[in-house]
Coordinates of N, CA and C in Angstrom, one line a residue:
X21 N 136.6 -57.2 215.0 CA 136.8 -57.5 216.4 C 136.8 -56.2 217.2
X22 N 135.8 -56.1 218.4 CA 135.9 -54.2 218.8 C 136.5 -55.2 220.3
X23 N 137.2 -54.3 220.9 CA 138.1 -55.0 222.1 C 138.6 -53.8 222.8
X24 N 138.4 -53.6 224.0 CA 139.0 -52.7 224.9 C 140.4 -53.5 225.9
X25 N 141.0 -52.7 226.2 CA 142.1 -52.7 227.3 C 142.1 -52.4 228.7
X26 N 142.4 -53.4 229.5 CA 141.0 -53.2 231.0 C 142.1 -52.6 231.7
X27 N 143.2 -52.1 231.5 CA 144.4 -51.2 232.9 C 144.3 -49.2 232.3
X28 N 143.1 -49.4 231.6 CA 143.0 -47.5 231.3 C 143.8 -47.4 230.7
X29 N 145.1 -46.5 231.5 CA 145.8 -45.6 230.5 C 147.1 -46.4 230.3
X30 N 147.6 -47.6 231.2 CA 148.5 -48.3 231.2 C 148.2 -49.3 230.0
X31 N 148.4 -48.8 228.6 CA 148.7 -50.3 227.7 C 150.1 -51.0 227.5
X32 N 150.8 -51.1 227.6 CA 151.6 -52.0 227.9 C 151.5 -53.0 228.8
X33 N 150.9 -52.9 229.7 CA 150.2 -53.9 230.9 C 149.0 -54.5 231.2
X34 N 148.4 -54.6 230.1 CA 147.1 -55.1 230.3 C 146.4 -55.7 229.6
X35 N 145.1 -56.0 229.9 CA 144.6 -57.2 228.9 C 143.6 -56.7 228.0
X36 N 143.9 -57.3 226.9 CA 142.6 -56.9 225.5 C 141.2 -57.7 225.9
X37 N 140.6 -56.9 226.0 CA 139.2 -57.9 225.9 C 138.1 -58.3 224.9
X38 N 137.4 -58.9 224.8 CA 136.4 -58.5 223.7 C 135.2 -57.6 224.6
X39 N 134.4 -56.6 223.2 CA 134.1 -55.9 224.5 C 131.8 -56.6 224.2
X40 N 131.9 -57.9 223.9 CA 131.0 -58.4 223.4 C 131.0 -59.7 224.4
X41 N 131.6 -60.4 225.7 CA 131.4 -61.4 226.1 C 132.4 -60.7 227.6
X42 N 133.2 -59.9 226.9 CA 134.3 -59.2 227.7 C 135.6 -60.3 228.2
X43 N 135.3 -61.4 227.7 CA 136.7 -62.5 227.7 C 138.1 -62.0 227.3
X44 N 139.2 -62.5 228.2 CA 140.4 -62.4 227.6 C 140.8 -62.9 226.6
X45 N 141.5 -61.7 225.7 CA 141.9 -62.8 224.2 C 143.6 -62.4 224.3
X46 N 144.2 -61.2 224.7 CA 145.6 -61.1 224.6 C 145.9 -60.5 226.2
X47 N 147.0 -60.8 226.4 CA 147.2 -60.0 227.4 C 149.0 -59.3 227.1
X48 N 148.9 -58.6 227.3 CA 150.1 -57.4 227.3 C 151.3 -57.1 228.4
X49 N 152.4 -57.4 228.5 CA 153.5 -57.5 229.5 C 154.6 -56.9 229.0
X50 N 155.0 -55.9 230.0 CA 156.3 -55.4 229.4 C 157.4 -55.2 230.9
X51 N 158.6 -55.7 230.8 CA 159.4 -55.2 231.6 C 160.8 -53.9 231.0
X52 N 161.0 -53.2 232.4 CA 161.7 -51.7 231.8 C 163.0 -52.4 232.9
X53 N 163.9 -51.3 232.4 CA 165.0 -51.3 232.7 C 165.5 -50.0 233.2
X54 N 166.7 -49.3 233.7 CA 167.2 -48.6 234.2 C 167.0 -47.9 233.2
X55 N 167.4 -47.4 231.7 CA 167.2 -46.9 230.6 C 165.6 -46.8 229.9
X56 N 164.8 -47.6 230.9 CA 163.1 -47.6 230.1 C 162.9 -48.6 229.3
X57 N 161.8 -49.1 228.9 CA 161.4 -50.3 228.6 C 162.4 -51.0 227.8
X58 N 161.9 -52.3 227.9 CA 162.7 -53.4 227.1 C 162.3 -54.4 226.6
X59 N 161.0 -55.1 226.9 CA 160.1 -55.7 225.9 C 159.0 -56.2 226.4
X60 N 158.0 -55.6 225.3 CA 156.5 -55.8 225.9 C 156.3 -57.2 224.7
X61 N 155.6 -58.3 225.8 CA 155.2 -59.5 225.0 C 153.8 -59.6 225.1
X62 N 153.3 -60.2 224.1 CA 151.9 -60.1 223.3 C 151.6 -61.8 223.6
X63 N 151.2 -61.7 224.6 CA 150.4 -63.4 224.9 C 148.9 -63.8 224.3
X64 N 148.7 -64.6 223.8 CA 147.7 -65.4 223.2 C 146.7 -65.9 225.0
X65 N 145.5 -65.9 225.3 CA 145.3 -66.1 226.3 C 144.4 -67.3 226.1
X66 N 144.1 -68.0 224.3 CA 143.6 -68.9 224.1 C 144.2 -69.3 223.1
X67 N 145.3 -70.1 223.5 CA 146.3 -71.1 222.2 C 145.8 -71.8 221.8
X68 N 145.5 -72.2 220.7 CA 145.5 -73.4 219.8 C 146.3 -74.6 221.0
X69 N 145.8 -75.5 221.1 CA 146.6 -76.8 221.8 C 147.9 -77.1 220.9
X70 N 149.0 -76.9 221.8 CA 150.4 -77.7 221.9 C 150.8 -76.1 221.1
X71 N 150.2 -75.2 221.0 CA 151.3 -74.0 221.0 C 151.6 -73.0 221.7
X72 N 152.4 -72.5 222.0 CA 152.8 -71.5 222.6 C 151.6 -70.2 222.6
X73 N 151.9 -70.0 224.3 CA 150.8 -68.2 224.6 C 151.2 -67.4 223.8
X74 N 152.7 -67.3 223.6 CA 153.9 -66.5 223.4 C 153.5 -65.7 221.7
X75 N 152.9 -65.1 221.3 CA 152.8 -65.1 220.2 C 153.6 -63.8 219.0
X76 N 153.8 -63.0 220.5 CA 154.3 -61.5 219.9 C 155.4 -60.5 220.5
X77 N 156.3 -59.9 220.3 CA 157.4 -59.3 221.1 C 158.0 -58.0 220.8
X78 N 157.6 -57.2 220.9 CA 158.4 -55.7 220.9 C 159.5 -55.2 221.7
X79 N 160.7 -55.7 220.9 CA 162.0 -54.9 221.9 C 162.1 -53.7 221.3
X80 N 162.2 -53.1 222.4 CA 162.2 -51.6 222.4 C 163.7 -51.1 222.3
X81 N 164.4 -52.2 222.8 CA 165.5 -51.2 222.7 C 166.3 -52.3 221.4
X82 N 166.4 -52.8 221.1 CA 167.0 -53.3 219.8 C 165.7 -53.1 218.5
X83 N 164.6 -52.5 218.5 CA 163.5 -51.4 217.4 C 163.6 -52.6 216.9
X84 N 162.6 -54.2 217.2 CA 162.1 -54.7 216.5 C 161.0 -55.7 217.1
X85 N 160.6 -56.1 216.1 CA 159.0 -56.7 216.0 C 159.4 -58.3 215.7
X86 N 158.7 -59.4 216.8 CA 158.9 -60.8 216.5 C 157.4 -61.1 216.6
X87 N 156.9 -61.8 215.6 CA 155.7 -62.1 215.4 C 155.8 -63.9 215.5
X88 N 155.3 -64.8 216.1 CA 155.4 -66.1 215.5 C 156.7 -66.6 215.6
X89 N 157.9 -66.6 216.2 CA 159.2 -66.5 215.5 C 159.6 -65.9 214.8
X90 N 159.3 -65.0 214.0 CA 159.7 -64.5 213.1 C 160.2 -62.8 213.4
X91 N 161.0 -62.9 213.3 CA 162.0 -61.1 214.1 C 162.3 -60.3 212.7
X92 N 161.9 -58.9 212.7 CA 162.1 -58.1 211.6 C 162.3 -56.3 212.7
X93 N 163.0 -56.1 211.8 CA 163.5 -54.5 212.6 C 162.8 -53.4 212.0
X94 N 162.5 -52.7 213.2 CA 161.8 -51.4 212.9 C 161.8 -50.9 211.1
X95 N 163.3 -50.5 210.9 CA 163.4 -50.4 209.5 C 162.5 -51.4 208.0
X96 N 162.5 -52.7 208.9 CA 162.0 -53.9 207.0 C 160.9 -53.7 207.4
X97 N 160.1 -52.7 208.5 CA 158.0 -53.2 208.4 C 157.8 -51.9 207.8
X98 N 158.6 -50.5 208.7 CA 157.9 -49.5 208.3 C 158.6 -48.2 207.4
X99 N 157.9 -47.7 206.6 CA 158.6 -46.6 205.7 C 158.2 -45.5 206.0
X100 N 158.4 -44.5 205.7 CA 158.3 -42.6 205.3 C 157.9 -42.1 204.4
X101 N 156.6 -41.7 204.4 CA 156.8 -41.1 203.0 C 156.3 -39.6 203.3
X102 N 156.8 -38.4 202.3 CA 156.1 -36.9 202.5 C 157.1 -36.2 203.3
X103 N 157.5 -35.1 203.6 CA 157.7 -33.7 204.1 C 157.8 -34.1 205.3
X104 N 158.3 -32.6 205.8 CA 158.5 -32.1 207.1 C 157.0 -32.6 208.2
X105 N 156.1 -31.4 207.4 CA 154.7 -31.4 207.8 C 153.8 -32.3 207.7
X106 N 153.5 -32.7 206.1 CA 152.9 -34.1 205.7 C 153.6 -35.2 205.7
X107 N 154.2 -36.0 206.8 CA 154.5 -37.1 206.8 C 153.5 -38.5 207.2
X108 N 153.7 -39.3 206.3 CA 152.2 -40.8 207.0 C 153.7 -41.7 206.7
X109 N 153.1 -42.8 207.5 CA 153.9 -43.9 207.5 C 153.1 -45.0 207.1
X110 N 154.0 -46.0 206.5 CA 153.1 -46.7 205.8 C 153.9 -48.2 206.7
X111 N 153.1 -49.0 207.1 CA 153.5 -50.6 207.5 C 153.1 -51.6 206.7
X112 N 154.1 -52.4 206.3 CA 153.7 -54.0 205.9 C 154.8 -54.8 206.4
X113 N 153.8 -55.9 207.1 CA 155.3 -57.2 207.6 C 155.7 -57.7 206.6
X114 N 155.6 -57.8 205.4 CA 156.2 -59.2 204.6 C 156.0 -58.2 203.3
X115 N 156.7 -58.4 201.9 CA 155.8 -58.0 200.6 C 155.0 -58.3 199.9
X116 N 154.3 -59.4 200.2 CA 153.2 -60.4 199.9 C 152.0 -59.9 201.1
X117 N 151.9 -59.1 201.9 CA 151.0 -58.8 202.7 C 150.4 -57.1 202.3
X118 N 149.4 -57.2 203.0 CA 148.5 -55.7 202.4 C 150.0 -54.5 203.3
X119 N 149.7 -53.1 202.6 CA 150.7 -51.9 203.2 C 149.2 -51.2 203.6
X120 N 149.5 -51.1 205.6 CA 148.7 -49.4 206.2 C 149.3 -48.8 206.3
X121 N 148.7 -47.9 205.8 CA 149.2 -46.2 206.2 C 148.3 -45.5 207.7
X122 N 148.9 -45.4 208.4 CA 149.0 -45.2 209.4 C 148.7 -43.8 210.1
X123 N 147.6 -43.2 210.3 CA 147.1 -42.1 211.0 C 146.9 -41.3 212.3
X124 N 147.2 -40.4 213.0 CA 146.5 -39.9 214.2 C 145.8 -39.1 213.9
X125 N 144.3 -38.8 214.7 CA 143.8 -37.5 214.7 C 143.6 -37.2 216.2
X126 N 143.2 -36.6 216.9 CA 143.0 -36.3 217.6 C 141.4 -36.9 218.7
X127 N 140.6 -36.7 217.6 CA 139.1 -36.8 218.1 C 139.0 -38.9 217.5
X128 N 139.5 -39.3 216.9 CA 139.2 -40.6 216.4 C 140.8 -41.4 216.5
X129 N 141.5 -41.2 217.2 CA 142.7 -42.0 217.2 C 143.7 -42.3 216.3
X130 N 143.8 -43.6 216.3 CA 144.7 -44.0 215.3 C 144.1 -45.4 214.6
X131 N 143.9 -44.8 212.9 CA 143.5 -45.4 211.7 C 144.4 -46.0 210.7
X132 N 144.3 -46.9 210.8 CA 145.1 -47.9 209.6 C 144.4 -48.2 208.8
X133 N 144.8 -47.3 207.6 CA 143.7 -47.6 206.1 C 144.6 -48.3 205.1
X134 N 143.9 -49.0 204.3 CA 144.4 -49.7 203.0 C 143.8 -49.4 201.5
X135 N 144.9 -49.3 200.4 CA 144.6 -49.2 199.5 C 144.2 -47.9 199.4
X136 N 145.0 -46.7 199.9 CA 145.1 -45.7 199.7 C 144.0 -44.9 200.2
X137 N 143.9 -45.4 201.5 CA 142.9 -44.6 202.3 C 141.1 -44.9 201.9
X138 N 141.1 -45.8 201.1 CA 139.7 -46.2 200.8 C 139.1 -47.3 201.8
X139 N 140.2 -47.6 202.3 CA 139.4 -49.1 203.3 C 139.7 -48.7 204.8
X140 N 139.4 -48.5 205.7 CA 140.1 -48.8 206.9 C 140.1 -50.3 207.3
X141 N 141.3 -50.4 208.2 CA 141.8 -51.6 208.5 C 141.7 -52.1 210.2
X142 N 141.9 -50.7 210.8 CA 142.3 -51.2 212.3 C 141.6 -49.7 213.0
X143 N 141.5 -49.2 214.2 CA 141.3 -48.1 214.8 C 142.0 -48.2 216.1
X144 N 142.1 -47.6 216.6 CA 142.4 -47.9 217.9 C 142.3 -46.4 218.9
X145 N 141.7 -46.0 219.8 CA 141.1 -44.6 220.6 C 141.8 -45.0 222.1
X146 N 142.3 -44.3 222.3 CA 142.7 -43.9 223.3 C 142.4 -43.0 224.3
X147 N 142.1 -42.5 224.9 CA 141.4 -41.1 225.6 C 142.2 -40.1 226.3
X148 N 142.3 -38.9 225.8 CA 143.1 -38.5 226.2 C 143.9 -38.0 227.6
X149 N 142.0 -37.3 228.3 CA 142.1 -36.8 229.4 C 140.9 -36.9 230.1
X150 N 141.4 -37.8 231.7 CA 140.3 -37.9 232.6 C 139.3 -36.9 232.7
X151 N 138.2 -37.1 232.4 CA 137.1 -36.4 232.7 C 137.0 -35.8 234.2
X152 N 136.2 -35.0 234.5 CA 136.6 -34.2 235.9 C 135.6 -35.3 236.8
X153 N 134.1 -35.1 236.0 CA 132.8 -35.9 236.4 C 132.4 -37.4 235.6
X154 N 132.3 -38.2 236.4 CA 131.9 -39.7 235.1 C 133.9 -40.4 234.8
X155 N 133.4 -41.6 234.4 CA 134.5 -42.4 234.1 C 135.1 -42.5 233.0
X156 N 136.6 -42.8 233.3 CA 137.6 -42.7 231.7 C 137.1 -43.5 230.9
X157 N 136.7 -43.4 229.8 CA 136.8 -44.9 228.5 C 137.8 -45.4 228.9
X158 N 138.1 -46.9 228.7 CA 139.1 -47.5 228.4 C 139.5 -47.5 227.3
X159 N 140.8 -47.6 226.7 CA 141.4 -47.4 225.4 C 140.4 -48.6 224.1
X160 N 140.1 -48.4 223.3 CA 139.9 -49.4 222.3 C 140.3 -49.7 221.3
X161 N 139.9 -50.8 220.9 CA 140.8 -51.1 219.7 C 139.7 -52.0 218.6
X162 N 139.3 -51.7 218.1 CA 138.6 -52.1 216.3 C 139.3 -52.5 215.2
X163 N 139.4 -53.7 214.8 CA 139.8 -54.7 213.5 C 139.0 -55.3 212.8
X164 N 138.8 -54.6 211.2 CA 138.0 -54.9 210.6 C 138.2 -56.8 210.5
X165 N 137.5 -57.3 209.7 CA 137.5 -58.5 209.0 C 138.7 -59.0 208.0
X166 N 139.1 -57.8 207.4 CA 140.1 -57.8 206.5 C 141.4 -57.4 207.2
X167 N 141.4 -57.1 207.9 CA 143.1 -56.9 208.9 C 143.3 -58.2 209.8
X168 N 141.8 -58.4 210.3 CA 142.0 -59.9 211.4 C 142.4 -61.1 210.4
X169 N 142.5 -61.3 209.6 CA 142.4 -62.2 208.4 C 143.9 -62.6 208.3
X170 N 144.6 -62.0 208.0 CA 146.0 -61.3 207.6 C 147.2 -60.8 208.4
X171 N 146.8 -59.7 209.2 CA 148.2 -58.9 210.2 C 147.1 -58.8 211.6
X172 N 146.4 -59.4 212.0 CA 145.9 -59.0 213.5 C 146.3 -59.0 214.6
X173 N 147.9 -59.3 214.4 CA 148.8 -59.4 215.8 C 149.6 -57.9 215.2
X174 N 150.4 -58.6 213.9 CA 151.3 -57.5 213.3 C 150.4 -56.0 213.9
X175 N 149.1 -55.7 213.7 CA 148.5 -54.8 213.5 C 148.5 -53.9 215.2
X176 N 148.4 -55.1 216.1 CA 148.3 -54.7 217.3 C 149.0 -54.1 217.7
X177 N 150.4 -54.6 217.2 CA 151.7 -54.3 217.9 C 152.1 -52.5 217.5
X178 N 152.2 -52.7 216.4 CA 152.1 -51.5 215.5 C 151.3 -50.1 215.8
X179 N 150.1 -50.4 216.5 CA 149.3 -49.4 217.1 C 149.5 -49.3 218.3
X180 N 150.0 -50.4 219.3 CA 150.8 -50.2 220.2 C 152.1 -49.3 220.4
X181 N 152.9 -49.5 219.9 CA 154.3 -48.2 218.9 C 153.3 -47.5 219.1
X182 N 152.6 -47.1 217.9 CA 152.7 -46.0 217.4 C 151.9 -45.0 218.7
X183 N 151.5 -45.8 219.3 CA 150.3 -44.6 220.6 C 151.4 -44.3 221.8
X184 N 152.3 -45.5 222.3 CA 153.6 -45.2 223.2 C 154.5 -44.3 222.4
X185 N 154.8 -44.1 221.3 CA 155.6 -43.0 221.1 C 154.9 -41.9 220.5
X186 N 153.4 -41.8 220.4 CA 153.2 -40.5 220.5 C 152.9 -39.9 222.1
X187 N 152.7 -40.6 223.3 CA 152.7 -40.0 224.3 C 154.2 -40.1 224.8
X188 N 155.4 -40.4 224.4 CA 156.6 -39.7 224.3 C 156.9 -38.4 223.9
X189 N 155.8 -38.1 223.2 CA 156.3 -36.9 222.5 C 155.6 -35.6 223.3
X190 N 154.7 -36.5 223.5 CA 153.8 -35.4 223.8 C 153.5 -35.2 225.7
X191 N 154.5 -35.8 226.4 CA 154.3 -36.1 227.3 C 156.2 -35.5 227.9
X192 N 156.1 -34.3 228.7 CA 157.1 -33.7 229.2 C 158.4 -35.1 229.6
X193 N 158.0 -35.6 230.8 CA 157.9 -36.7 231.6 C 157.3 -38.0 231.5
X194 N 157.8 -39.0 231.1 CA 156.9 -40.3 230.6 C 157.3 -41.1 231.8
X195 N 156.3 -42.2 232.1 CA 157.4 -43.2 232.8 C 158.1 -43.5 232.8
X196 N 158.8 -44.0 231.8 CA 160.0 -44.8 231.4 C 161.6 -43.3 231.4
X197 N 160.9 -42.4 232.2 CA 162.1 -41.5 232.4 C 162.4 -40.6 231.6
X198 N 161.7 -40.3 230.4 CA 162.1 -39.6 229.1 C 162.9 -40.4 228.4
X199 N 163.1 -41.6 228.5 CA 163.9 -42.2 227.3 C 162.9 -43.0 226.4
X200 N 163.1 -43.0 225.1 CA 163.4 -43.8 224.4 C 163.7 -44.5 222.9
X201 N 162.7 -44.2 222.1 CA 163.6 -44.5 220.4 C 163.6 -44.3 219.5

């Protein structure tokens, strides 16, 4: 599935597209609070009949993940493994489901590989900085066959994190006021 995010640099607010028909498939909403965000919901923009848009929920300030109904905290999806310097994190929703390990690079974004770095799973590019001449990319996002199968929401959400808290880090001043988790 290759799918871009049509608000630029604002992902929390905006819609996934496919970038093959350019249809909406998710759309992204978060409201903040006096203290900085408080939960970005993951809408379905084509439900199955008689179910809910509602498919996905990241509270930010209570560090957890609701997929489906189903609520798990920062802690039960994702682990630590390695050093100061070589740290990867590795995610799985359930123990019956595949574990990514979880990458940034600079020039290629952020890669969720499986099975020890032999498969990739997800990608997702973000851009760093407005070009002076010509137009931003929009952020993208790439899911192999084998992640859409399995965690394709879990997956979203997760690379969602993980790109908001690295421009916390790396960002003096963030929107959300310098707070958050």
């Amino acid at each position: 599935m290759e799918t871009y995010f049509d608000n630029k640099g604002n992902i929390l607010n905006s819609c996934i597209r496919s970038t093959r028909d350019k249809s909406a498939l998710y759309t992204l909403k978060t409201t903040f609070g006096l203290r900085g965000r408080k939960l970005t919901v993951l809408l379905d923009e084509n439900p199955a009949p008689g179910r809910s848009s509602h498919v996905a929920s990241l509270n930010w300030k209570d560090k957890s993940f609701e997929i489906l109904g189903q609520r798990k905290t920062l802690s039960e999806v994702r682990r630590t493994q390695g050093g100061f310097f070589k740290k990867t994190r590795h995610w799985r929703w359930t123990a019956d489901r595949k574990e990514y390990e979880l990458r940034y690079d600079d020039d290629e974004g952020w890669k969720a590989t499986l099975n020890d770095n032999m498969s990739i799973g997800a990608r997702f590019l973000v851009p760093g900085r407005p070009h002076l001449f010509g137009k931003l990319d929009p952020p993208a996002l790439h899911l192999t066959k084998t992640a859409l199968e399995a965690d394709e929401i879990f997956l979203i959400l997760v690379l969602i994190y993980s790109e908001i808290k690295r421009q916390d880090s790396t960002n003096s001043s963030s929107s959300n006021g310098g707070v958050g988790w």
